[in-house]
PDB file of C-alpha atoms in Angstrom:
ATOM      1  CA  ASP A 927     193.185 112.628 127.716  1.00 57.00           C
ATOM      2  CA  ALA A 928     193.695 116.155 126.423  1.00 64.00           C
ATOM      3  CA  LYS A 929     191.947 119.112 128.205  1.00 86.00           C
ATOM      4  CA  THR A 930     189.108 121.240 126.961  1.00 93.00           C
ATOM      5  CA  THR A 931     188.006 124.721 128.128  1.00 94.00           C
ATOM      6  CA  GLN A 932     184.583 125.950 127.820  1.00 96.00           C
ATOM      7  CA  PRO A 933     182.797 128.990 129.264  1.00 97.00           C
ATOM      8  CA  ASN A 934     180.957 128.514 132.573  1.00 95.00           C
ATOM      9  CA  SER A 935     177.703 129.783 131.207  1.00 97.00           C
ATOM     10  CA  MET A 936     175.772 131.157 128.270  1.00 97.00           C
ATOM     11  CA  GLU A 937     172.375 132.613 127.620  1.00 97.00           C
ATOM     12  CA  SER A 938     170.154 132.429 124.507  1.00 96.00           C
ATOM     13  CA  ASN A 939     166.658 133.390 123.473  1.00 96.00           C
ATOM     14  CA  GLU A 940     164.156 130.868 122.417  1.00 96.00           C
ATOM     15  CA  GLU A 941     164.208 130.121 118.680  1.00 95.00           C
ATOM     16  CA  GLU A 942     167.481 131.729 118.167  1.00 96.00           C
ATOM     17  CA  PRO A 943     170.696 129.896 117.229  1.00 95.00           C
ATOM     18  CA  VAL A 944     173.289 129.227 119.961  1.00 97.00           C
ATOM     19  CA  HIS A 945     177.098 128.733 119.438  1.00 98.00           C
ATOM     20  CA  LEU A 946     178.801 126.812 122.263  1.00 98.00           C
ATOM     21  CA  PRO A 947     182.487 127.062 122.004  1.00 98.00           C
ATOM     22  CA  CYS A 948     185.188 124.684 123.165  1.00 97.00           C
ATOM     23  CA  ASN A 949     188.984 125.165 123.089  1.00 96.00           C
ATOM     24  CA  HIS A 950     191.209 122.087 122.990  1.00 94.00           C
ATOM     25  CA  SER A 951     194.697 123.499 122.058  1.00 93.00           C
ATOM     26  CA  THR A 952     196.491 120.194 122.888  1.00 90.00           C
ATOM     27  CA  ILE A 953     194.350 117.886 120.835  1.00 91.00           C
ATOM     28  CA  SER A 954     196.121 115.027 119.228  1.00 87.00           C
ATOM     29  CA  GLY A 955     195.610 113.636 115.785  1.00 86.00           C
ATOM     30  CA  THR A 956     193.838 110.591 117.274  1.00 83.00           C
ATOM     31  CA  ASP A 957     191.304 112.479 119.431  1.00 87.00           C
ATOM     32  CA  TYR A 958     187.748 112.581 118.389  1.00 89.00           C
ATOM     33  CA  ILE A 959     185.700 115.698 119.670  1.00 92.00           C
ATOM     34  CA  HIS A 960     182.440 114.570 121.400  1.00 92.00           C
ATOM     35  CA  TRP A 961     179.570 116.597 122.850  1.00 96.00           C
ATOM     36  CA  TYR A 962     177.339 115.390 125.641  1.00 96.00           C
ATOM     37  CA  ARG A 963     174.561 117.306 127.376  1.00 97.00           C
ATOM     38  CA  GLN A 964     172.975 116.918 130.860  1.00 96.00           C
ATOM     39  CA  LEU A 965     169.383 117.971 131.355  1.00 95.00           C
ATOM     40  CA  PRO A 966     168.283 118.913 134.921  1.00 91.00           C
ATOM     41  CA  SER A 967     168.183 115.899 137.201  1.00 90.00           C
ATOM     42  CA  GLN A 968     169.065 113.530 134.221  1.00 93.00           C
ATOM     43  CA  GLY A 969     172.019 111.621 133.258  1.00 94.00           C
ATOM     44  CA  PRO A 970     174.237 112.913 130.340  1.00 95.00           C
ATOM     45  CA  GLU A 971     173.152 112.178 126.772  1.00 95.00           C
ATOM     46  CA  TYR A 972     175.181 112.002 123.647  1.00 93.00           C
ATOM     47  CA  VAL A 973     174.852 114.867 121.317  1.00 96.00           C
ATOM     48  CA  ILE A 974     177.310 114.650 118.525  1.00 94.00           C
ATOM     49  CA  HIS A 975     180.990 113.790 117.715  1.00 92.00           C
ATOM     50  CA  GLY A 976     183.427 114.696 115.075  1.00 91.00           C
ATOM     51  CA  LEU A 977     187.065 114.297 114.054  1.00 90.00           C
ATOM     52  CA  THR A 978     187.970 116.848 111.290  1.00 92.00           C
ATOM     53  CA  SER A 979     185.008 117.705 109.143  1.00 91.00           C
ATOM     54  CA  ASN A 980     181.960 119.477 110.261  1.00 93.00           C
ATOM     55  CA  VAL A 981     179.223 117.127 111.309  1.00 93.00           C
ATOM     56  CA  ASN A 982     175.330 117.552 111.429  1.00 95.00           C
ATOM     57  CA  ASN A 983     172.757 115.410 113.077  1.00 92.00           C
ATOM     58  CA  ARG A 984     168.993 115.841 114.148  1.00 90.00           C
ATOM     59  CA  MET A 985     170.116 117.529 117.401  1.00 89.00           C
ATOM     60  CA  ALA A 986     172.946 119.872 116.402  1.00 95.00           C
ATOM     61  CA  SER A 987     175.923 120.684 114.134  1.00 97.00           C
ATOM     62  CA  LEU A 988     179.598 120.592 115.035  1.00 97.00           C
ATOM     63  CA  ALA A 989     181.958 122.880 113.393  1.00 97.00           C
ATOM     64  CA  ILE A 990     185.564 121.948 113.773  1.00 97.00           C
ATOM     65  CA  ALA A 991     188.423 124.513 113.266  1.00 96.00           C
ATOM     66  CA  GLU A 992     190.782 123.814 110.466  1.00 95.00           C
ATOM     67  CA  ASP A 993     193.793 123.356 112.993  1.00 95.00           C
ATOM     68  CA  ARG A 994     191.353 121.311 115.300  1.00 95.00           C
ATOM     69  CA  LYS A 995     192.356 123.363 118.308  1.00 95.00           C
ATOM     70  CA  SER A 996     188.759 124.557 118.791  1.00 96.00           C
ATOM     71  CA  SER A 997     185.135 123.451 117.991  1.00 97.00           C
ATOM     72  CA  THR A 998     181.754 124.903 118.229  1.00 98.00           C
ATOM     73  CA  LEU A 999     178.440 123.226 118.947  1.00 98.00           C
ATOM     74  CA  ILE A1000     175.639 124.770 117.188  1.00 98.00           C
ATOM     75  CA  LEU A1001     171.987 124.562 118.155  1.00 97.00           C
ATOM     76  CA  HIS A1002     170.036 125.953 115.262  1.00 94.00           C
ATOM     77  CA  ARG A1003     166.905 127.003 116.989  1.00 94.00           C
ATOM     78  CA  ALA A1004     167.282 126.832 120.815  1.00 95.00           C
ATOM     79  CA  THR A1005     164.143 125.550 122.618  1.00 96.00           C
ATOM     80  CA  LEU A1006     163.517 125.793 126.406  1.00 96.00           C
ATOM     81  CA  ARG A1007     164.219 121.979 126.429  1.00 95.00           C
ATOM     82  CA  ASP A1008     167.699 122.696 125.391  1.00 97.00           C
ATOM     83  CA  ALA A1009     168.467 124.304 128.714  1.00 97.00           C
ATOM     84  CA  ALA A1010     171.268 122.011 130.041  1.00 97.00           C
ATOM     85  CA  VAL A1011     174.954 121.679 130.814  1.00 96.00           C
ATOM     86  CA  TYR A1012     176.876 121.068 127.621  1.00 97.00           C
ATOM     87  CA  TYR A1013     180.221 119.042 127.878  1.00 96.00           C
ATOM     88  CA  CYS A1014     182.926 119.026 125.128  1.00 96.00           C
ATOM     89  CA  ILE A1015     185.108 115.944 125.579  1.00 92.00           C
ATOM     90  CA  LEU A1016     187.985 114.486 123.677  1.00 89.00           C
ATOM     91  CA  ARG A1017     188.180 110.655 122.933  1.00 81.00           C
ATOM     92  CA  ASP A1018     191.253 109.059 121.896  1.00 74.00           C
ATOM     93  CA  VAL A1019     190.562 106.620 119.031  1.00 67.00           C
ATOM     94  CA  THR A1020     193.350 104.363 119.888  1.00 66.00           C
ATOM     95  CA  GLY A1021     192.652 104.060 123.650  1.00 60.00           C
ATOM     96  CA  ASN A1022     189.034 103.240 123.843  1.00 58.00           C
ATOM     97  CA  THR A1023     188.279 101.880 127.378  1.00 62.00           C
ATOM     98  CA  GLY A1024     184.665 103.177 127.828  1.00 60.00           C
ATOM     99  CA  LYS A1025     185.888 106.107 129.880  1.00 72.00           C
ATOM    100  CA  LEU A1026     184.798 109.744 129.544  1.00 80.00           C
ATOM    101  CA  ILE A1027     186.493 112.498 131.209  1.00 82.00           C
ATOM    102  CA  PHE A1028     184.194 115.473 132.120  1.00 86.00           C
ATOM    103  CA  GLY A1029     185.035 119.054 132.710  1.00 86.00           C
ATOM    104  CA  GLN A1030     182.844 121.629 134.143  1.00 88.00           C
ATOM    105  CA  GLY A1031     180.812 122.174 130.940  1.00 94.00           C
ATOM    106  CA  THR A1032     178.777 125.240 129.918  1.00 97.00           C
ATOM    107  CA  THR A1033     175.567 125.787 131.540  1.00 96.00           C
ATOM    108  CA  LEU A1034     173.092 127.010 128.788  1.00 98.00           C
ATOM    109  CA  GLN A1035     170.048 129.155 129.791  1.00 97.00           C
ATOM    110  CA  VAL A1036     167.316 129.708 127.301  1.00 97.00           C
ATOM    111  CA  LYS A1037     165.073 132.556 127.779  1.00 96.00           C
ATOM    112  CA  PRO A1038     161.356 132.398 126.423  1.00 94.00           C
TER     113      PRO A1038
ATOM    114  CA  ASN B1226     165.137  98.138 125.031  1.00 73.00           C
ATOM    115  CA  ALA B1227     165.081  99.572 128.606  1.00 80.00           C
ATOM    116  CA  GLY B1228     168.648 100.940 128.057  1.00 93.00           C
ATOM    117  CA  VAL B1229     170.721 101.427 131.165  1.00 96.00           C
ATOM    118  CA  THR B1230     168.720 101.016 134.384  1.00 97.00           C
ATOM    119  CA  GLN B1231     169.771 101.892 137.928  1.00 98.00           C
ATOM    120  CA  THR B1232     168.270 100.921 141.392  1.00 97.00           C
ATOM    121  CA  PRO B1233     167.492 102.509 143.752  1.00 97.00           C
ATOM    122  CA  LYS B1234     166.706 106.000 142.525  1.00 96.00           C
ATOM    123  CA  PHE B1235     167.146 107.251 145.998  1.00 97.00           C
ATOM    124  CA  GLN B1236     169.074 106.099 149.185  1.00 97.00           C
ATOM    125  CA  VAL B1237     169.797 107.423 152.533  1.00 97.00           C
ATOM    126  CA  LEU B1238     172.641 105.645 154.588  1.00 97.00           C
ATOM    127  CA  LYS B1239     174.134 106.048 157.911  1.00 97.00           C
ATOM    128  CA  THR B1240     177.879 106.543 158.185  1.00 98.00           C
ATOM    129  CA  GLY B1241     179.463 103.137 158.300  1.00 97.00           C
ATOM    130  CA  GLN B1242     176.719 101.271 156.598  1.00 97.00           C
ATOM    131  CA  SER B1243     177.390  99.261 153.394  1.00 96.00           C
ATOM    132  CA  MET B1244     175.089  99.005 150.289  1.00 96.00           C
ATOM    133  CA  THR B1245     175.235  97.963 146.643  1.00 98.00           C
ATOM    134  CA  LEU B1246     173.976 100.287 143.758  1.00 98.00           C
ATOM    135  CA  GLN B1247     172.761  98.190 140.868  1.00 98.00           C
ATOM    136  CA  CYS B1248     173.264  98.897 137.236  1.00 98.00           C
ATOM    137  CA  ALA B1249     172.098  96.722 134.335  1.00 98.00           C
ATOM    138  CA  GLN B1250     172.037  97.268 130.576  1.00 97.00           C
ATOM    139  CA  ASP B1251     170.117  95.222 127.828  1.00 96.00           C
ATOM    140  CA  MET B1252     172.004  96.479 124.764  1.00 93.00           C
ATOM    141  CA  ASN B1253     174.849  93.864 124.986  1.00 92.00           C
ATOM    142  CA  HIS B1254     177.455  96.539 125.574  1.00 91.00           C
ATOM    143  CA  GLU B1255     181.007  95.463 126.478  1.00 90.00           C
ATOM    144  CA  TYR B1256     181.993  98.692 128.439  1.00 90.00           C
ATOM    145  CA  MET B1257     180.393  99.856 131.562  1.00 92.00           C
ATOM    146  CA  SER B1258     181.340 102.563 133.936  1.00 93.00           C
ATOM    147  CA  TRP B1259     180.399 104.293 137.179  1.00 96.00           C
ATOM    148  CA  TYR B1260     180.524 108.053 137.620  1.00 95.00           C
ATOM    149  CA  ARG B1261     179.785 110.313 140.536  1.00 97.00           C
ATOM    150  CA  GLN B1262     178.562 113.923 140.296  1.00 96.00           C
ATOM    151  CA  ASP B1263     178.812 116.251 143.397  1.00 94.00           C
ATOM    152  CA  PRO B1264     176.744 119.481 143.363  1.00 86.00           C
ATOM    153  CA  GLY B1265     177.767 122.056 140.804  1.00 81.00           C
ATOM    154  CA  MET B1266     180.465 119.612 139.233  1.00 84.00           C
ATOM    155  CA  GLY B1267     181.076 117.529 136.270  1.00 87.00           C
ATOM    156  CA  LEU B1268     181.027 113.719 136.393  1.00 92.00           C
ATOM    157  CA  ARG B1269     184.114 111.986 137.792  1.00 93.00           C
ATOM    158  CA  LEU B1270     184.832 108.333 136.902  1.00 92.00           C
ATOM    159  CA  ILE B1271     184.846 105.738 139.820  1.00 95.00           C
ATOM    160  CA  HIS B1272     185.550 102.481 138.230  1.00 94.00           C
ATOM    161  CA  TYR B1273     184.896 101.016 134.844  1.00 92.00           C
ATOM    162  CA  SER B1274     184.894  97.657 133.004  1.00 92.00           C
ATOM    163  CA  VAL B1275     185.792  96.642 129.456  1.00 88.00           C
ATOM    164  CA  GLY B1276     184.147  93.192 129.611  1.00 90.00           C
ATOM    165  CA  ALA B1277     182.820  90.554 131.992  1.00 92.00           C
ATOM    166  CA  GLY B1278     185.545  89.671 134.508  1.00 94.00           C
ATOM    167  CA  ILE B1279     187.673  92.793 133.812  1.00 92.00           C
ATOM    168  CA  THR B1280     187.508  96.034 135.917  1.00 94.00           C
ATOM    169  CA  ASP B1281     189.782  98.803 136.605  1.00 92.00           C
ATOM    170  CA  GLN B1282     189.905 102.014 138.636  1.00 93.00           C
ATOM    171  CA  GLY B1283     189.039 105.532 137.442  1.00 90.00           C
ATOM    172  CA  GLU B1284     189.692 108.821 138.982  1.00 89.00           C
ATOM    173  CA  VAL B1285     188.139 108.436 142.375  1.00 94.00           C
ATOM    174  CA  PRO B1286     188.011 104.780 143.294  1.00 96.00           C
ATOM    175  CA  ASN B1287     188.625 104.866 147.048  1.00 96.00           C
ATOM    176  CA  GLY B1288     185.721 103.434 149.174  1.00 96.00           C
ATOM    177  CA  TYR B1289     184.031 101.611 146.240  1.00 97.00           C
ATOM    178  CA  ASN B1290     184.389  98.097 144.861  1.00 97.00           C
ATOM    179  CA  VAL B1291     183.009  96.710 141.680  1.00 97.00           C
ATOM    180  CA  SER B1292     182.617  93.348 139.851  1.00 96.00           C
ATOM    181  CA  ARG B1293     181.403  92.248 136.450  1.00 96.00           C
ATOM    182  CA  SER B1294     180.307  88.673 136.436  1.00 96.00           C
ATOM    183  CA  THR B1295     177.868  89.151 133.449  1.00 96.00           C
ATOM    184  CA  THR B1296     177.987  91.388 130.446  1.00 95.00           C
ATOM    185  CA  GLU B1297     174.421  92.827 131.746  1.00 96.00           C
ATOM    186  CA  ASP B1298     175.252  93.854 135.284  1.00 97.00           C
ATOM    187  CA  PHE B1299     177.845  96.037 136.842  1.00 98.00           C
ATOM    188  CA  PRO B1300     177.039  96.693 140.601  1.00 98.00           C
ATOM    189  CA  LEU B1301     178.954  99.363 142.638  1.00 98.00           C
ATOM    190  CA  ARG B1302     179.523  98.507 146.287  1.00 98.00           C
ATOM    191  CA  LEU B1303     180.039 101.179 149.128  1.00 97.00           C
ATOM    192  CA  LEU B1304     182.016  99.178 151.841  1.00 92.00           C
ATOM    193  CA  SER B1305     181.527 101.628 154.667  1.00 96.00           C
ATOM    194  CA  ALA B1306     179.566 104.821 153.693  1.00 97.00           C
ATOM    195  CA  ALA B1307     181.057 108.255 154.404  1.00 97.00           C
ATOM    196  CA  PRO B1308     179.376 111.625 154.173  1.00 96.00           C
ATOM    197  CA  SER B1309     181.940 112.422 151.592  1.00 96.00           C
ATOM    198  CA  GLN B1310     180.208 109.965 149.394  1.00 97.00           C
ATOM    199  CA  THR B1311     176.898 111.783 149.338  1.00 97.00           C
ATOM    200  CA  SER B1312     176.423 112.328 145.631  1.00 97.00           C
ATOM    201  CA  VAL B1313     174.580 111.404 142.529  1.00 98.00           C
ATOM    202  CA  TYR B1314     175.893 108.171 140.992  1.00 98.00           C
ATOM    203  CA  PHE B1315     175.550 107.396 137.343  1.00 97.00           C
ATOM    204  CA  CYS B1316     176.129 104.255 135.485  1.00 97.00           C
ATOM    205  CA  ALA B1317     176.909 104.067 131.652  1.00 94.00           C
ATOM    206  CA  SER B1318     177.535 101.654 129.038  1.00 93.00           C
ATOM    207  CA  SER B1319     178.897 101.663 125.551  1.00 89.00           C
ATOM    208  CA  PRO B1320     179.925  99.248 122.736  1.00 85.00           C
ATOM    209  CA  GLY B1321     183.279  97.842 122.723  1.00 71.00           C
ATOM    210  CA  GLY B1322     186.169  98.031 120.201  1.00 63.00           C
ATOM    211  CA  ARG B1323     189.103 100.145 119.984  1.00 59.00           C
ATOM    212  CA  ASP B1324     187.253 103.118 118.511  1.00 60.00           C
ATOM    213  CA  GLY B1325     186.664 106.450 119.943  1.00 60.00           C
ATOM    214  CA  THR B1326     183.514 107.075 118.012  1.00 67.00           C
ATOM    215  CA  TYR B1327     181.089 105.308 119.966  1.00 79.00           C
ATOM    216  CA  GLU B1328     178.601 107.015 122.310  1.00 85.00           C
ATOM    217  CA  GLN B1329     177.740 106.244 126.069  1.00 89.00           C
ATOM    218  CA  TYR B1330     174.485 105.700 127.222  1.00 93.00           C
ATOM    219  CA  PHE B1331     173.825 106.964 130.908  1.00 95.00           C
ATOM    220  CA  GLY B1332     171.293 105.579 133.357  1.00 96.00           C
ATOM    221  CA  PRO B1333     168.831 107.969 135.280  1.00 96.00           C
ATOM    222  CA  GLY B1334     171.194 108.102 138.320  1.00 97.00           C
ATOM    223  CA  THR B1335     170.950 107.156 142.080  1.00 98.00           C
ATOM    224  CA  ARG B1336     170.771 110.100 144.590  1.00 97.00           C
ATOM    225  CA  LEU B1337     172.611 108.914 147.743  1.00 97.00           C
ATOM    226  CA  THR B1338     172.670 110.730 151.093  1.00 97.00           C
ATOM    227  CA  VAL B1339     175.007 109.705 153.821  1.00 97.00           C
ATOM    228  CA  THR B1340     174.343 111.016 157.220  1.00 97.00           C
TER     229      THR B1340
END
């Protein structure tokens, strides 16, 4: 699986937008970009995924660069509940075996 | 649906003891996997299964055994516990198919301490 690079930590104020970056310069054409987050003392939960086009769901938006070498997870209005570790993960569409390879992720702190 | 359930929530073992961590899912998912998470680290894959009767090793399989006799259950066995196995263990499941779009569902975790 190709590697991703994320900042170790970020801070945000409550009710402000948050942009969490992810670099994946070795991404292949068959890799989907997935984001998961892990709230304190809980298991990871799925946030969003995309291939080439930007994606929106009820939790967040995913902006993917035109060359696909980077992406950004956007939380439109951060709440205290969004404080978590956010993981950017690449999934090969041709090699599905139920595996996820986690990196260190970005720890997001949300200040009231 | 209960989703992915894990038991026990907490466990303390002495070095050399054996035990089984239980994992069950009621979503009829083909794929199941086990991860461990050490303090301040991301999750690392221990073992995974793509269907009943089929298992394979992940990144850190040593000291652990798995079996998958049913679609619903995927127990993780520690053969002879060591302090290095102190960690939080997460079980996950996901639909099958050769498609990288599906999401994984994680259980709440088992916090294991080996003294």
